[in-house]
Coordinates of C-alpha atoms in Angstrom, one line a residue:
M1 CA -7.5 21.9 -16.3
S2 CA -7.2 18.6 -18.0
R3 CA -8.8 15.7 -17.3
S4 CA -6.1 13.3 -16.4
T5 CA -5.6 16.0 -13.6
I6 CA -8.9 16.1 -12.8
L7 CA -8.8 11.8 -12.6
L8 CA -5.1 12.5 -10.6
I9 CA -6.5 15.1 -7.6
L10 CA -9.5 12.3 -7.6
K11 CA -7.6 9.5 -7.0
L12 CA -5.5 11.3 -4.7
V13 CA -8.5 12.1 -2.3
V14 CA -10.0 8.8 -2.8
F15 CA -6.9 6.5 -1.8
T16 CA -6.0 9.2 0.7
L17 CA -9.6 8.3 2.6
V18 CA -9.9 5.0 2.3
F19 CA -6.5 4.9 4.0
Y20 CA -8.2 7.0 7.1
A21 CA -11.1 4.5 7.0
F22 CA -7.8 1.3 6.5
C23 CA -6.3 3.1 10.1
A24 CA -9.7 3.8 12.0
F25 CA -10.5 -0.4 11.0
Q26 CA -7.9 -1.1 12.5
T27 CA -7.2 0.9 15.5
S28 CA -10.6 1.5 16.6
F29 CA -13.4 -1.2 15.0
W30 CA -11.4 -3.9 15.0
P31 CA -9.8 -3.6 19.1
F32 CA -13.4 -2.9 19.9
V33 CA -14.8 -6.4 18.2
L34 CA -12.4 -8.7 19.0
G35 CA -10.2 -7.4 21.1
S36 CA -6.4 -8.3 22.3
F37 CA -6.0 -10.3 18.6
P38 CA -3.6 -8.9 16.4
A39 CA -5.9 -6.6 13.8
P40 CA -4.8 -7.0 9.9
Q41 CA -2.3 -4.1 8.6
L42 CA -5.0 -3.1 5.8
W43 CA -3.0 0.6 5.4
L44 CA 0.7 -1.6 4.9
I45 CA -1.0 -3.7 2.0
M46 CA -2.1 -0.3 0.5
V47 CA 1.1 1.1 0.6
V48 CA 2.8 -2.6 -1.1
F49 CA -0.2 -1.6 -3.6
I50 CA 1.0 2.0 -3.9
A51 CA 4.6 1.3 -4.7
L52 CA 3.5 -2.0 -6.9
K53 CA 1.1 -0.2 -9.3
W54 CA 2.1 3.8 -9.0
P55 CA 5.0 5.8 -11.0
N56 CA 7.2 5.6 -8.4
I57 CA 7.4 9.6 -8.1
R58 CA 4.1 9.8 -7.4
A59 CA 4.0 6.7 -4.8
V60 CA 7.1 8.4 -2.9
F61 CA 5.8 11.6 -2.4
F62 CA 1.8 9.6 -1.7
I63 CA 3.6 7.4 0.7
Y64 CA 5.4 10.4 2.8
F65 CA 2.1 12.2 3.0
L66 CA 0.4 8.4 4.1
G67 CA 2.6 8.6 6.7
L68 CA 2.3 11.8 8.3
I69 CA -1.3 10.6 8.6
M70 CA -0.7 7.4 10.2
T71 CA 1.4 8.9 13.2
R72 CA -2.3 10.1 14.1
Y73 CA -3.3 7.1 14.6
S74 CA -0.9 5.6 16.5
Y75 CA 2.3 6.6 18.9
I76 CA 4.7 6.2 15.9
P77 CA 6.8 9.4 15.4
L78 CA 7.2 10.8 12.2
K79 CA 10.9 9.7 12.2
M80 CA 10.0 6.0 12.2
A81 CA 7.4 5.9 10.1
W82 CA 8.9 7.5 7.6
T83 CA 11.6 5.8 8.0
S84 CA 10.7 2.0 7.5
L85 CA 7.5 2.8 5.1
V86 CA 11.1 3.8 3.0
A87 CA 12.2 0.7 3.7
L88 CA 9.1 -1.4 3.3
M89 CA 8.8 0.6 -0.1
L90 CA 12.8 0.5 -1.3
F91 CA 11.5 -3.7 -0.9
V92 CA 8.8 -3.5 -2.9
W93 CA 11.1 -1.9 -5.6
I94 CA 13.2 -4.4 -5.7
F95 CA 10.7 -7.4 -6.7
K96 CA 8.5 -5.4 -8.2
N97 CA 11.4 -4.6 -10.7
R98 CA 12.1 -8.2 -10.9
I99 CA 9.2 -10.3 -11.2
H100 CA 6.8 -8.8 -13.4
S101 CA 3.2 -10.8 -12.5
T102 CA 0.0 -9.5 -12.3
S103 CA -1.4 -12.7 -10.1
L104 CA -3.4 -12.3 -6.6
F105 CA -1.4 -15.0 -4.9
Y106 CA 2.4 -12.6 -6.2
F107 CA 0.3 -9.4 -4.5
S108 CA -0.3 -11.6 -0.7
I109 CA 2.8 -13.0 -1.2
L110 CA 4.4 -9.9 -1.3
A111 CA 2.6 -8.4 0.4
T112 CA 3.0 -10.9 3.6
S113 CA 6.9 -10.8 3.4
G114 CA 6.3 -6.4 2.5
S115 CA 4.5 -6.8 6.6
F116 CA 7.7 -9.5 7.9
F117 CA 10.3 -7.5 6.0
Y118 CA 8.5 -3.8 7.7
A119 CA 7.7 -5.2 11.2
I120 CA 12.1 -6.6 11.5
A121 CA 13.1 -2.6 9.4
Y122 CA 10.9 -1.4 12.1
I123 CA 12.7 -3.0 15.4
L124 CA 16.0 -3.0 13.8
I125 CA 15.4 1.2 13.0
S126 CA 13.3 2.0 16.1
R127 CA 16.6 0.1 18.3
W128 CA 19.0 2.6 16.3
L129 CA 17.2 5.4 16.7
E130 CA 14.6 5.1 19.9
P131 CA 15.7 5.6 23.6
N132 CA 13.4 3.0 24.7
P133 CA 12.6 0.2 21.1
T134 CA 10.0 -1.6 20.1
P135 CA 9.5 -5.1 21.6
I136 CA 9.3 -7.9 19.3
F137 CA 6.3 -9.8 19.7
F138 CA 7.0 -12.7 18.0
L139 CA 3.5 -14.3 18.3
H140 CA 1.5 -11.0 17.5
R141 CA 4.0 -9.9 14.4
L142 CA 3.0 -14.3 13.6
L143 CA -0.7 -13.6 13.5
E144 CA -0.4 -10.1 11.6
L145 CA 1.3 -11.9 9.2
G146 CA -1.4 -14.4 8.9
C147 CA -4.1 -12.0 9.1
N148 CA -2.6 -9.4 6.9
F149 CA -2.0 -12.9 3.8
L150 CA -6.2 -13.4 4.6
F151 CA -6.8 -10.0 4.4
S152 CA -4.7 -8.9 0.8
I153 CA -6.7 -11.0 -1.2
P154 CA -10.2 -8.5 -0.3
I155 CA -8.3 -5.7 -0.6
Y156 CA -6.3 -6.0 -4.0
K157 CA -9.5 -6.7 -5.1
F158 CA -10.8 -3.2 -3.9
L159 CA -7.8 -1.1 -4.6
E160 CA -7.1 -2.5 -7.8
F161 CA -11.4 -1.6 -8.9
I162 CA -10.7 2.0 -7.1
D163 CA -7.3 2.5 -9.3
Q164 CA -9.2 1.6 -12.2
R165 CA -11.4 4.1 -12.3
F166 CA -9.3 6.7 -12.0
E167 CA -7.7 6.1 -14.7
S168 CA -6.8 8.9 -17.2
N169 CA -6.4 6.3 -20.2
P170 CA -8.2 3.3 -19.5
S171 CA -7.4 0.1 -22.1
W172 CA -10.3 -0.7 -24.7
G173 CA -8.6 -3.8 -25.9
P174 CA -6.9 -3.8 -29.3
T175 CA -7.6 -0.8 -31.9
T176 CA -8.1 -1.2 -34.6
T177 CA -8.9 2.5 -36.4
T178 CA -5.1 2.5 -37.3
A179 CA -5.7 -0.6 -39.6
S180 CA -8.6 0.3 -41.1
T181 CA -7.4 4.2 -41.9
S182 CA -4.6 2.5 -43.6
S183 CA -6.7 0.6 -45.5
E184 CA -8.7 3.3 -46.3
V185 CA -5.6 5.0 -47.8
E186 CA -4.6 1.7 -50.2
S187 CA -8.2 2.5 -51.5

């Protein structure tokens, strides 16, 4: 097995474990500590990160897998998880192909707007697919948006740190070996 394949497998395993931790934080730890105050959707911020940073095919399959994991932490049906996550990924993909920025503020805005889009998409898809649709909970969703904006900055730094650890071709800056070998050939 090549080094890049091993790094990819390790990256997928580590990101899966991080997703488990984010879901557990939102569904178990946060309500225990802060009660009914809306928790930040760390898993959603991670999905936005994956959709933004990873190659499209790998991101689609991994997000489908994460949707399956998410059903274990909530009462969300699998059809709702996959449909709304694909809608979120398409939303991020549109911006990914239009705006080429790597700033932290851009990611925070994208994560917050993605959270807003996800809430709207989930409510609409729920009204279409489910006999007992999801209620709107306007104030709850608004507080989630604020929490997602605040938490997206440290989560981005954390996920970027992990993502860089598993680069198969790390960038070490401009290479000067080709320039030096071409000058050696001329001499």
